Each structure stands twice: as C-alpha cells, then as structure tokens.
Coordinates of C-alpha atoms in Angstrom, one line a residue:
Chain A
M1 CA 117.5 180.2 237.5
N2 CA 115.4 177.6 238.6
T3 CA 112.2 178.1 239.2
A4 CA 111.1 176.9 242.6
A5 CA 109.2 173.7 241.6
E6 CA 112.5 172.6 239.2
R7 CA 114.2 173.1 242.3
K8 CA 112.3 171.4 244.7
H9 CA 111.8 168.8 242.1
T10 CA 115.8 168.2 241.7
F11 CA 115.7 168.2 246.0
F12 CA 113.4 165.5 245.5
A13 CA 115.1 163.3 242.8
N14 CA 118.7 163.6 244.7
T15 CA 116.8 162.1 247.2
V16 CA 115.7 159.2 245.7
A17 CA 118.9 159.2 243.6
D18 CA 120.5 158.8 247.4
E19 CA 118.8 156.5 248.8
Q20 CA 119.2 154.1 245.9
E21 CA 123.2 154.5 246.3
Y22 CA 122.1 154.0 249.7
V23 CA 120.8 149.7 249.1
S24 CA 124.5 148.2 249.5
K25 CA 124.8 144.1 248.4
T26 CA 124.0 141.7 251.8
I27 CA 126.1 139.2 253.1
Y28 CA 123.3 137.4 255.4
N29 CA 119.7 136.9 255.0
V30 CA 117.9 135.4 257.6
D31 CA 114.4 134.6 256.8
H32 CA 111.6 133.0 259.0
F33 CA 114.3 131.8 261.8
N34 CA 113.2 130.0 264.9
L35 CA 115.3 128.7 267.4
W36 CA 114.6 126.0 270.5
Y37 CA 116.8 125.3 273.7
G38 CA 115.3 122.2 274.5
D39 CA 111.3 123.6 274.8
D40 CA 112.0 127.2 275.3
Q41 CA 112.0 129.5 271.9
A42 CA 114.7 131.7 272.2
L43 CA 114.0 133.6 268.9
Y44 CA 110.8 133.8 266.6
D45 CA 110.2 134.1 263.2
V46 CA 113.7 136.8 262.7
T47 CA 114.0 137.7 259.5
L48 CA 116.3 140.4 258.4
A49 CA 118.9 141.5 255.2
I50 CA 123.1 142.3 256.8
P51 CA 124.4 144.6 254.4
E52 CA 127.9 143.9 253.2
N53 CA 130.5 146.9 254.5
Q54 CA 128.5 147.9 257.2
V55 CA 128.2 148.3 260.6
T56 CA 124.8 146.2 262.1
A57 CA 124.2 146.7 265.3
I58 CA 121.7 144.7 267.8
I59 CA 120.2 146.0 270.7
G60 CA 117.9 144.7 273.1
P61 CA 117.1 144.0 276.8
S62 CA 118.8 141.3 278.6
G63 CA 117.4 137.7 277.1
C64 CA 115.9 138.6 274.1
G65 CA 117.8 136.4 271.8
K66 CA 120.9 139.2 270.7
S67 CA 123.6 136.5 271.7
T68 CA 121.5 133.4 270.0
F69 CA 120.8 135.7 267.1
I70 CA 124.7 136.2 266.6
K71 CA 126.2 133.5 267.5
S72 CA 123.2 131.5 264.8
L73 CA 125.0 133.0 262.4
N74 CA 128.5 131.1 263.0
R75 CA 126.6 128.4 264.2
M76 CA 128.1 128.8 267.2
V77 CA 125.0 128.2 268.7
E78 CA 125.1 124.4 268.3
L79 CA 127.4 123.7 270.5
V80 CA 124.3 124.2 273.2
P81 CA 123.7 121.0 273.4
S82 CA 119.2 120.4 273.1
V83 CA 118.9 124.0 270.9
K84 CA 116.9 123.1 267.6
M85 CA 115.7 125.5 265.1
N86 CA 114.2 125.8 261.4
G87 CA 114.0 128.8 259.1
S88 CA 117.3 129.8 257.7
I89 CA 120.3 131.3 257.3
S90 CA 121.6 131.8 254.2
Y91 CA 125.1 133.4 253.8
A92 CA 127.0 135.1 250.5
G93 CA 124.1 132.9 249.0
Q94 CA 124.7 129.8 250.8
D95 CA 122.4 128.4 253.7
I96 CA 124.8 127.3 255.9
F97 CA 122.5 124.7 257.4
S98 CA 121.7 122.6 255.0
S99 CA 123.6 119.4 255.0
G100 CA 126.8 119.4 253.6
Y101 CA 127.4 122.8 254.0
K102 CA 131.3 123.3 255.5
V103 CA 130.8 125.0 259.4
E104 CA 135.3 125.5 259.1
Q105 CA 134.4 127.4 255.8
L106 CA 132.1 129.5 258.4
R107 CA 134.1 130.0 261.0
T108 CA 136.9 131.0 258.6
D109 CA 135.0 133.5 257.2
V110 CA 132.8 135.8 259.4
G111 CA 135.2 136.1 262.9
M112 CA 134.2 136.8 266.4
V113 CA 135.2 138.8 269.6
F114 CA 134.0 138.1 272.4
Q115 CA 133.2 140.2 275.6
N116 CA 135.9 139.4 277.4
P117 CA 139.2 139.7 275.7
N118 CA 140.4 135.8 275.5
P119 CA 144.3 136.4 274.2
F120 CA 146.2 133.0 274.5
P121 CA 148.7 132.5 276.9
K122 CA 151.3 132.8 274.1
S123 CA 153.5 136.0 273.0
I124 CA 151.7 139.1 271.1
Y125 CA 153.0 137.2 268.2
E126 CA 151.6 133.9 268.7
N127 CA 148.6 135.1 269.1
V128 CA 147.9 136.7 265.7
A129 CA 150.2 134.3 264.0
Y130 CA 148.0 131.0 265.3
G131 CA 145.3 130.7 263.3
P132 CA 147.3 131.1 260.0
K133 CA 149.5 128.8 261.2
I134 CA 146.5 126.2 261.5
H135 CA 145.7 126.8 258.3
G136 CA 149.1 125.7 257.0
I137 CA 151.1 128.8 256.9
R138 CA 154.4 128.0 257.5
K139 CA 157.1 130.3 256.1
K140 CA 158.4 133.2 258.9
K141 CA 158.2 135.6 256.3
V142 CA 154.6 135.4 255.4
L143 CA 153.5 135.2 259.2
D144 CA 155.9 138.3 259.2
E145 CA 154.2 140.1 257.2
I146 CA 150.5 138.4 258.1
V147 CA 151.1 139.6 262.3
E148 CA 152.1 143.1 261.5
K149 CA 149.3 143.8 258.7
S150 CA 147.0 142.3 261.7
L151 CA 148.0 144.2 263.9
K152 CA 147.8 147.6 262.2
G153 CA 144.4 146.0 260.8
A154 CA 143.7 146.8 264.4
A155 CA 145.1 150.0 265.2
L156 CA 147.9 148.2 267.7
W157 CA 151.0 147.7 265.9
D158 CA 152.7 151.0 267.4
E159 CA 151.7 150.3 270.8
V160 CA 153.3 146.2 270.1
K161 CA 155.7 146.2 267.5
D162 CA 158.8 146.3 269.9
R163 CA 157.7 143.3 272.3
L164 CA 156.3 141.1 270.0
Q165 CA 157.6 138.0 271.4
E166 CA 156.5 139.4 275.3
N167 CA 153.2 137.0 276.7
A168 CA 150.4 139.0 275.8
S169 CA 148.7 139.2 279.6
G170 CA 150.7 141.7 279.9
L171 CA 148.1 144.1 278.2
S172 CA 145.8 146.3 279.1
G173 CA 142.2 145.2 279.2
G174 CA 141.4 147.0 275.8
Q175 CA 144.7 146.0 273.9
Q176 CA 143.9 142.5 274.5
Q177 CA 140.6 142.9 272.7
R178 CA 142.0 144.5 269.8
L179 CA 145.0 141.5 269.4
C180 CA 141.8 140.0 269.6
I181 CA 140.6 141.8 266.6
A182 CA 143.7 141.0 265.1
R183 CA 143.6 137.2 265.8
C184 CA 140.1 137.7 263.8
L185 CA 141.7 139.3 260.9
A186 CA 144.5 137.8 260.4
I187 CA 142.4 134.6 258.5
E188 CA 141.2 137.5 257.0
P189 CA 137.4 137.0 257.8
D190 CA 134.4 138.7 255.2
V191 CA 132.6 139.5 258.4
I192 CA 132.9 140.3 262.0
L193 CA 131.0 138.7 264.4
M194 CA 131.0 141.4 267.9
D195 CA 129.2 140.0 271.2
E196 CA 129.6 143.2 273.6
P197 CA 133.3 143.8 272.8
T198 CA 133.4 146.6 274.7
S199 CA 131.4 145.9 277.9
A200 CA 135.1 144.8 279.7
L201 CA 136.7 147.8 279.3
D202 CA 137.2 151.8 279.8
P203 CA 135.7 154.7 277.8
I204 CA 139.2 155.6 276.3
A205 CA 139.9 151.9 275.7
T206 CA 136.0 151.7 274.9
A207 CA 136.6 154.9 272.4
K208 CA 139.4 153.1 270.6
V209 CA 138.0 149.8 269.5
E210 CA 135.0 151.7 268.3
E211 CA 137.4 153.9 266.0
L212 CA 138.2 150.7 264.7
V213 CA 135.2 149.2 264.1
Q214 CA 134.8 152.1 262.1
S215 CA 138.2 152.1 259.9
L216 CA 137.4 147.9 258.7
K217 CA 133.7 148.6 258.0
K218 CA 135.6 149.2 254.3
D219 CA 136.7 146.1 254.0
Y220 CA 134.9 143.5 256.5
S221 CA 131.3 143.3 257.4
I222 CA 130.2 144.4 260.8
V223 CA 127.9 142.6 262.6
I224 CA 127.9 144.4 266.7
V225 CA 125.8 143.0 269.8
T226 CA 126.0 146.1 272.6
H227 CA 124.1 147.0 275.6
N228 CA 125.7 150.3 275.1
M229 CA 123.2 152.5 273.0
Q230 CA 124.7 155.2 272.5
Q231 CA 127.7 153.2 270.9
A232 CA 124.9 151.8 268.5
A233 CA 123.9 155.4 267.6
R234 CA 128.1 156.1 267.0
I235 CA 129.3 153.3 265.1
S236 CA 125.9 151.9 263.1
D237 CA 124.9 152.2 259.8
K238 CA 122.0 149.8 260.4
T239 CA 120.0 148.7 263.7
A240 CA 118.2 146.2 265.2
F241 CA 116.2 145.6 268.1
F242 CA 115.2 142.5 269.3
L243 CA 112.9 142.1 272.4
N244 CA 111.4 138.4 273.5
G245 CA 113.3 136.4 270.8
E246 CA 111.4 139.1 267.8
V247 CA 112.8 141.8 266.0
V248 CA 110.9 144.5 266.2
E249 CA 112.0 146.7 264.5
F250 CA 114.9 147.1 261.4
E251 CA 116.1 150.1 259.9
H252 CA 119.1 152.8 259.5
T253 CA 120.4 153.7 262.6
D254 CA 119.8 157.3 262.1
K255 CA 116.3 157.1 261.7
L256 CA 115.9 153.8 264.6
F257 CA 117.6 156.2 267.1
S258 CA 116.0 160.0 265.8
N259 CA 112.1 159.0 264.7
P260 CA 111.0 155.0 265.7
E261 CA 108.0 153.8 264.0
D262 CA 107.9 151.4 267.0
R263 CA 106.6 152.4 270.2
R264 CA 108.3 149.5 271.9
T265 CA 111.4 150.3 270.6
E266 CA 110.9 153.9 271.7
D267 CA 110.4 152.8 275.0
Y268 CA 113.6 151.1 275.0
I269 CA 116.2 153.8 273.5
T270 CA 114.5 156.3 275.5
G271 CA 115.1 154.5 278.9
R272 CA 111.4 153.0 280.0
F273 CA 112.6 149.8 280.4
G274 CA 115.2 147.1 279.8
Chain B
M1 CA 113.9 158.9 292.1
T2 CA 115.0 156.2 289.4
H3 CA 117.1 157.7 286.2
R4 CA 113.5 158.1 284.1
E5 CA 111.6 159.9 286.5
Q6 CA 114.7 162.8 287.2
F7 CA 114.7 163.2 283.4
E8 CA 110.7 162.8 283.6
A9 CA 111.0 165.7 285.9
D10 CA 113.8 167.6 284.3
L11 CA 112.3 167.8 280.7
D12 CA 108.1 169.0 283.0
R13 CA 110.3 171.8 283.9
V14 CA 111.2 173.0 280.7
K15 CA 107.8 172.7 278.9
Q16 CA 106.9 174.9 282.7
D17 CA 109.1 177.1 282.0
I18 CA 108.2 177.5 278.2
I19 CA 104.5 177.9 278.9
E20 CA 105.6 180.4 281.8
L21 CA 107.6 182.5 279.0
A22 CA 104.8 182.9 276.4
Q23 CA 102.6 184.0 278.7
A24 CA 104.4 186.9 279.9
V25 CA 105.0 187.2 276.3
E26 CA 101.9 187.7 275.9
D27 CA 101.3 189.9 279.0
A28 CA 103.8 191.9 277.3
L29 CA 102.4 192.5 274.6
G30 CA 98.5 193.3 275.8
K31 CA 100.5 196.1 278.0
A32 CA 102.1 197.5 274.8
I33 CA 99.0 197.9 272.8
D34 CA 97.7 199.6 275.9
A35 CA 100.0 202.0 276.1
L36 CA 99.5 202.8 272.0
F37 CA 96.4 203.5 273.0
N38 CA 96.1 205.3 276.5
Q39 CA 99.1 206.7 275.5
D40 CA 100.6 205.7 278.4
I41 CA 104.6 205.8 278.2
R42 CA 104.9 204.6 282.2
L43 CA 103.6 201.8 281.3
A44 CA 105.2 201.1 277.6
E45 CA 108.2 201.2 280.3
E46 CA 107.1 198.8 282.8
V47 CA 106.8 196.6 278.9
I48 CA 110.7 197.5 278.4
K49 CA 111.8 196.8 281.9
Q50 CA 109.8 193.0 281.1
D51 CA 111.3 192.6 278.3
M52 CA 115.1 192.3 280.1
N53 CA 114.0 189.6 282.2
I54 CA 112.5 187.9 279.4
D55 CA 116.3 187.7 277.7
R56 CA 117.7 186.2 281.0
R57 CA 114.8 183.5 281.1
E58 CA 115.6 182.9 277.6
K59 CA 119.4 182.3 278.4
E60 CA 118.3 180.6 281.8
I61 CA 116.2 178.4 279.7
N62 CA 118.3 177.0 276.9
E63 CA 121.2 176.9 279.4
Q64 CA 119.0 174.2 281.3
T65 CA 117.9 172.5 278.1
I66 CA 121.5 172.3 277.6
V67 CA 122.7 170.7 280.9
T68 CA 119.3 168.2 280.4
M69 CA 120.6 167.1 277.0
A70 CA 124.1 166.9 278.4
K71 CA 123.1 164.5 281.4
Q72 CA 120.8 162.5 279.7
Q73 CA 122.2 161.9 276.0
P74 CA 118.4 161.9 274.8
V75 CA 117.0 160.2 271.8
A76 CA 113.9 159.7 269.8
T77 CA 111.1 162.0 271.0
D78 CA 113.2 163.1 274.1
L79 CA 116.1 164.3 271.4
R80 CA 113.0 165.9 269.7
R81 CA 111.1 167.5 272.8
L82 CA 114.5 169.0 274.0
V83 CA 115.4 170.5 270.7
I84 CA 112.3 172.2 270.1
A85 CA 112.4 173.6 273.6
L86 CA 115.7 175.8 272.7
K87 CA 113.8 176.8 269.0
I88 CA 110.8 177.6 271.0
T89 CA 112.3 179.8 273.7
T90 CA 113.5 181.4 270.9
D91 CA 110.7 182.4 269.4
V92 CA 109.1 182.7 272.5
E93 CA 112.1 185.9 273.3
R94 CA 112.0 186.8 269.6
M95 CA 108.0 187.7 270.4
G96 CA 108.9 189.6 273.6
D97 CA 111.7 191.6 271.4
H98 CA 108.4 192.8 269.2
A99 CA 106.1 193.5 272.1
R100 CA 109.2 196.0 274.0
N101 CA 109.1 197.2 269.8
I102 CA 105.3 198.0 270.3
A103 CA 106.0 199.9 273.7
E104 CA 109.0 202.4 272.2
S105 CA 106.1 203.2 269.0
A106 CA 104.5 204.4 271.8
I107 CA 106.4 206.3 273.1
C108 CA 108.1 207.6 270.0
L109 CA 104.6 209.1 269.9
G110 CA 104.4 210.4 273.4
E111 CA 101.3 211.0 275.3
E112 CA 99.5 213.9 273.2
H113 CA 99.8 213.1 269.8
Y114 CA 95.9 213.6 269.7
L115 CA 95.7 211.2 267.4
T116 CA 93.3 207.9 266.8
I117 CA 94.4 204.5 267.1
P118 CA 93.0 202.0 264.6
P119 CA 91.0 199.8 266.1
K120 CA 92.1 197.8 263.9
I121 CA 95.5 196.8 266.0
K122 CA 93.3 195.9 268.9
D123 CA 91.4 193.2 266.9
M124 CA 95.0 191.8 265.9
R125 CA 96.2 191.8 269.1
N126 CA 92.9 189.8 270.5
M127 CA 93.8 187.4 267.7
V128 CA 97.5 186.9 268.3
M129 CA 96.9 186.0 272.1
D130 CA 93.9 184.3 270.8
M131 CA 97.5 181.9 268.9
N132 CA 99.0 182.5 271.5
H133 CA 96.7 180.4 274.0
T134 CA 96.3 178.5 271.9
A135 CA 100.2 177.8 271.0
I136 CA 100.0 176.8 274.7
Q137 CA 97.3 174.6 274.5
A138 CA 99.4 172.6 272.0
L139 CA 102.6 172.5 273.7
L140 CA 100.6 171.2 277.0
Y141 CA 99.2 168.5 274.8
E142 CA 101.8 168.0 272.5
D143 CA 98.6 168.0 270.2
I144 CA 98.8 168.1 266.6
S145 CA 95.4 169.0 265.8
I146 CA 95.4 171.9 267.7
A147 CA 98.5 173.1 266.3
G148 CA 97.9 172.7 263.1
K149 CA 94.4 175.4 263.9
L150 CA 97.9 177.9 263.8
S151 CA 97.7 177.8 260.4
T152 CA 94.5 179.5 259.3
M153 CA 94.7 181.8 262.8
D154 CA 98.0 182.9 261.1
D155 CA 96.4 183.7 257.4
M156 CA 93.5 185.7 259.4
V157 CA 96.3 188.1 260.7
D158 CA 97.8 188.3 257.4
D159 CA 94.7 189.7 256.2
L160 CA 94.3 192.1 258.6
Y161 CA 97.7 192.8 258.8
E162 CA 97.2 193.7 254.7
S163 CA 94.2 195.5 255.1
M164 CA 95.5 198.0 258.1
I165 CA 98.3 198.6 255.6
Q166 CA 96.2 199.8 252.2
D167 CA 94.2 201.9 255.2
L168 CA 97.4 203.0 256.0
L169 CA 98.5 203.9 252.7
G170 CA 95.6 205.7 252.0
E171 CA 96.2 207.8 255.4
T172 CA 99.0 209.0 254.2
A173 CA 97.9 210.6 250.3
A174 CA 95.3 212.2 252.5
N175 CA 97.2 213.5 255.2
P176 CA 101.1 213.4 255.1
E177 CA 102.0 215.3 257.4
K178 CA 100.8 212.5 259.8
I179 CA 103.5 210.7 258.4
Q180 CA 105.1 209.8 261.7
Y181 CA 102.3 208.4 263.0
I182 CA 101.4 206.4 260.4
M183 CA 104.6 205.2 260.5
Q184 CA 103.9 203.7 264.0
M185 CA 100.5 202.1 263.8
A186 CA 102.1 200.2 260.1
F187 CA 105.6 199.4 261.9
S188 CA 103.1 198.0 265.0
A189 CA 101.3 195.9 262.5
R190 CA 104.1 194.5 261.7
Y191 CA 105.4 194.1 264.8
M192 CA 102.3 192.0 265.4
E193 CA 102.3 189.8 262.2
R194 CA 106.1 189.1 262.7
F195 CA 105.1 188.0 266.7
A196 CA 102.2 185.9 265.0
D197 CA 104.6 184.1 262.6
H198 CA 106.6 183.1 265.5
I199 CA 103.6 181.7 267.2
T200 CA 103.8 179.1 263.9
N201 CA 107.0 178.8 264.2
I202 CA 106.1 176.8 267.6
G203 CA 103.3 174.9 265.8
E204 CA 105.7 174.0 263.7
S205 CA 108.1 172.6 266.2
I206 CA 105.6 170.5 268.4
I207 CA 104.6 168.6 264.6
Y208 CA 108.3 168.1 264.7
L209 CA 108.1 166.9 268.5
V210 CA 104.9 164.7 267.8
K211 CA 105.4 163.3 264.4
G212 CA 109.4 163.5 264.1
E213 CA 108.6 165.7 260.0
T214 CA 109.1 169.0 259.8
H215 CA 105.8 170.3 258.7
K216 CA 105.3 174.4 257.3
L217 CA 102.3 176.3 258.8
N218 CA 102.9 179.3 257.0

C-alpha cells in the first residue's frame, strides 16, 4: 500500500505527464502581427500558436478583429484594398506573406466555410467535384470516389446519395452548409477555417455541424470564429478572446470558460458586455 | 430589465436565501443547546419541527439554483457561484440535522435527570456560532481572508471537543451508572464538531468561488 505522500507524488507526476502529452504540434505561428485598413488599425500585435488537429475557437464582440484575423490565415484579407500589415504568420513553418510564397498552394491547404451557406447553382455532385476538377482530376471514377468520401466526411452522404444530380439549392440550410464543408474537404485541405458557420442555421442543423467539427479534428486543424460562446465551450480545445484587435487571452477552452485569467475575458463570457 | 440584470437579481436572491437558511440553522443550534441545559423538551421539539422547514428550504433553494443554471447557462465566476450555492445549501442542511440531533439528545435525557451539563458544551456552541457568523460574512462579501479564519476557528473547536471527550472518559470510569448521560453529552459535542466541519466546507466553497481552485480548511 502506498503512503499518502507517495500517492500524492504519483498524482502530481501524472498531471505533469498528462500536460506534456497535451502539448500538440503547431500548424500556424502568428508572431507580432499587426494589420491596418487604410489608417485604421484592426489587429494589434497578435501573437499565438494554433495547434494541429485541434479545434481553435475565436471569440469576441463585433468589430474586435475575429474575421480579419481568420481571413489573414488564408490571405483572403488581401482582397480588401488599402490593407497593410506587419509581423508574420507562418503556416507549416513558412511565412505566408514572404515574397515567392504561393498563395494558390495555401488556399489548397486551407479551406474555408462561411457564415451563409454558398453552394454553387449546380448539382450536389458538381458542387463537390468542382474543386478537384479545377485541380485537373478528370476521371469519373476518381471524382465519384472523392464526392462520396467528401460527402461522407461532411456527414451528408446518407441524406443525398440518391439525388446527387439534383440542384444544391434544393437542400435545407443545414444541408447546404454541410455541402460547403464537403466541398472544402474535396480538395483535401489540412486546415479548415470557419467564419461563424452555424449563425444562419437552426439548433438541430447547428448541432449536426458541431458534431461534424468534432469528428473532423482528427484529420484536420480547425479554426472557428463564433458568436455563440456555448458553442466555443462545447466544441473547441483552445479559445482565443479578441477585444479591440488584441488577443486578451488564449487558453485551453476548459480553463478559459471556467476560470479565465483576465477580468475582460470574464466580463465578456459572462455577458457583462459585448 | 436587461438579461444581466435579471441574472444578477437571481444570483442575489440565491445568496440571500442561503444566508437566511444559515441564520435559521444557527438559531436552531442555539435553541437545541438551551433545551439541553434547561431540560426544556418543548423547545427541543420546536427545533425538530424547525428542521423540517430547513429541509424544505434546502430543496427550494436547490431547485431555484438549478432553474437559474438552466436558464442562464452560466460560465466562469457565475457558474462557480451557482455550483457553490448547491454545495453550501447541502452543508447548511446537514448543520440543521446536527442541531436536530442535539435536540433529540435533550429529549432522550428527559426533564428530570438531575445532572449537570458540562459548561464546555456552551463554550463549544459559542465558538461554533461565531464560526457561522464568520462564514456568513465571508459569503456576503465573497472575502477569502475572512473565509481563511475558519481554519483556525475549527482547530479551536476540535481542541475543545478532544478535551470534552477526555473529561467524559474520566467520568465513565468514576460514574459508570451515568453512561446514558455521558453518551448523550459525547454525541452532542460530536454533533457540534461536525457542525463546525460543515462551516469550514462553506469557507472552502467561498475560496473556490473567488479563486477557482480548491483549498482545504480542515
């Protein structure tokens, strides 16, 4: 029989071991990143490491820079004229803003799902096959396999397998959003960025997408912007709280929602502002 | 009323209800000890009746707390505030049971036992009541420095309990025919010692509320 002191020692040793196991690899390294729209600074000195094969939630009130940040991760933010930035964002060890970096490759590796489902006005099949076709895949058998695999991955296959040639606009909002996720999976990305993916969906469709996010994280790294704090608490492993363009706190989700370090985080998550 | 104002009102109400329950339990302990000293069976019966009300209030406060949790889906300090409300209410209800047990001891000894109740029982009651006041203050102001005082106070109650037990053991040897009386005195002291332990649990809950971590006080 162990003594109490020995048991205590083992307990703490296990805790340390568990924590070490919990440290995962980093997919994105954001280092002192600043961004301006014209003269207005939108992001201030953002520094954080986004873990691989985990769900990272970005929360914060409207206008805090969440969407700007997520759009910086795939360089979509550059589509806004007058945008300028400094600092760095490394993806898989390479600075995505360095000269010579191939943005096409980044957009292949990093898929994105938006707030409102935006399927193409084509068939369900074509929506999913569109990306692989652009990447030069022509063989029907290969495309069929990709479509089936992607729709299964997005938990939509069983609902649409008998009507793949029907127009995607006939699907419900929740199905359309899962179709967009399937379209994203078809190009086999490593990362999926999601900008408020369930804000236009009803609770049941939301629950399906949340469940899907959980199942996808074993194969993909997911970054999700959400206004729904319960959602962030339910599905993410780490959460970053943005306020006025700054990262106030970036922590394991369990810690951030039970005992946040910063008073501003506490005030936001408990609904005192925002 | 905004979303948060309603929530704040619910939180305040839960806290106020718990404080009132803790005061009712303290009142019950005071009466139970008085019943013991004065051989006042009617007062002891009143304590037993009062304990039924305490049990009913415990259920009501817990139900109210659970409804608030379901409606507000609290996080961080708000969540801890409601979780400790459930724990503290349970502790207070158990304290009420101990007061009731002492009242039952008074009934068990009856009105005419012609025995002297050890004055240390009263000293213990005063200490325990003092602890209860301290816990109420700590809860009211969510003050961990006040809550921390409960640890030392509980040690003093424990010491007094030990010393009482020693006295009673001596009595057993000298007057074995008084065993029934001695047992009831030992039980009453033990009930108060347990009463004090529940108060330290309340202190631990307050520390958890403020710091988000557990800390033992006894």
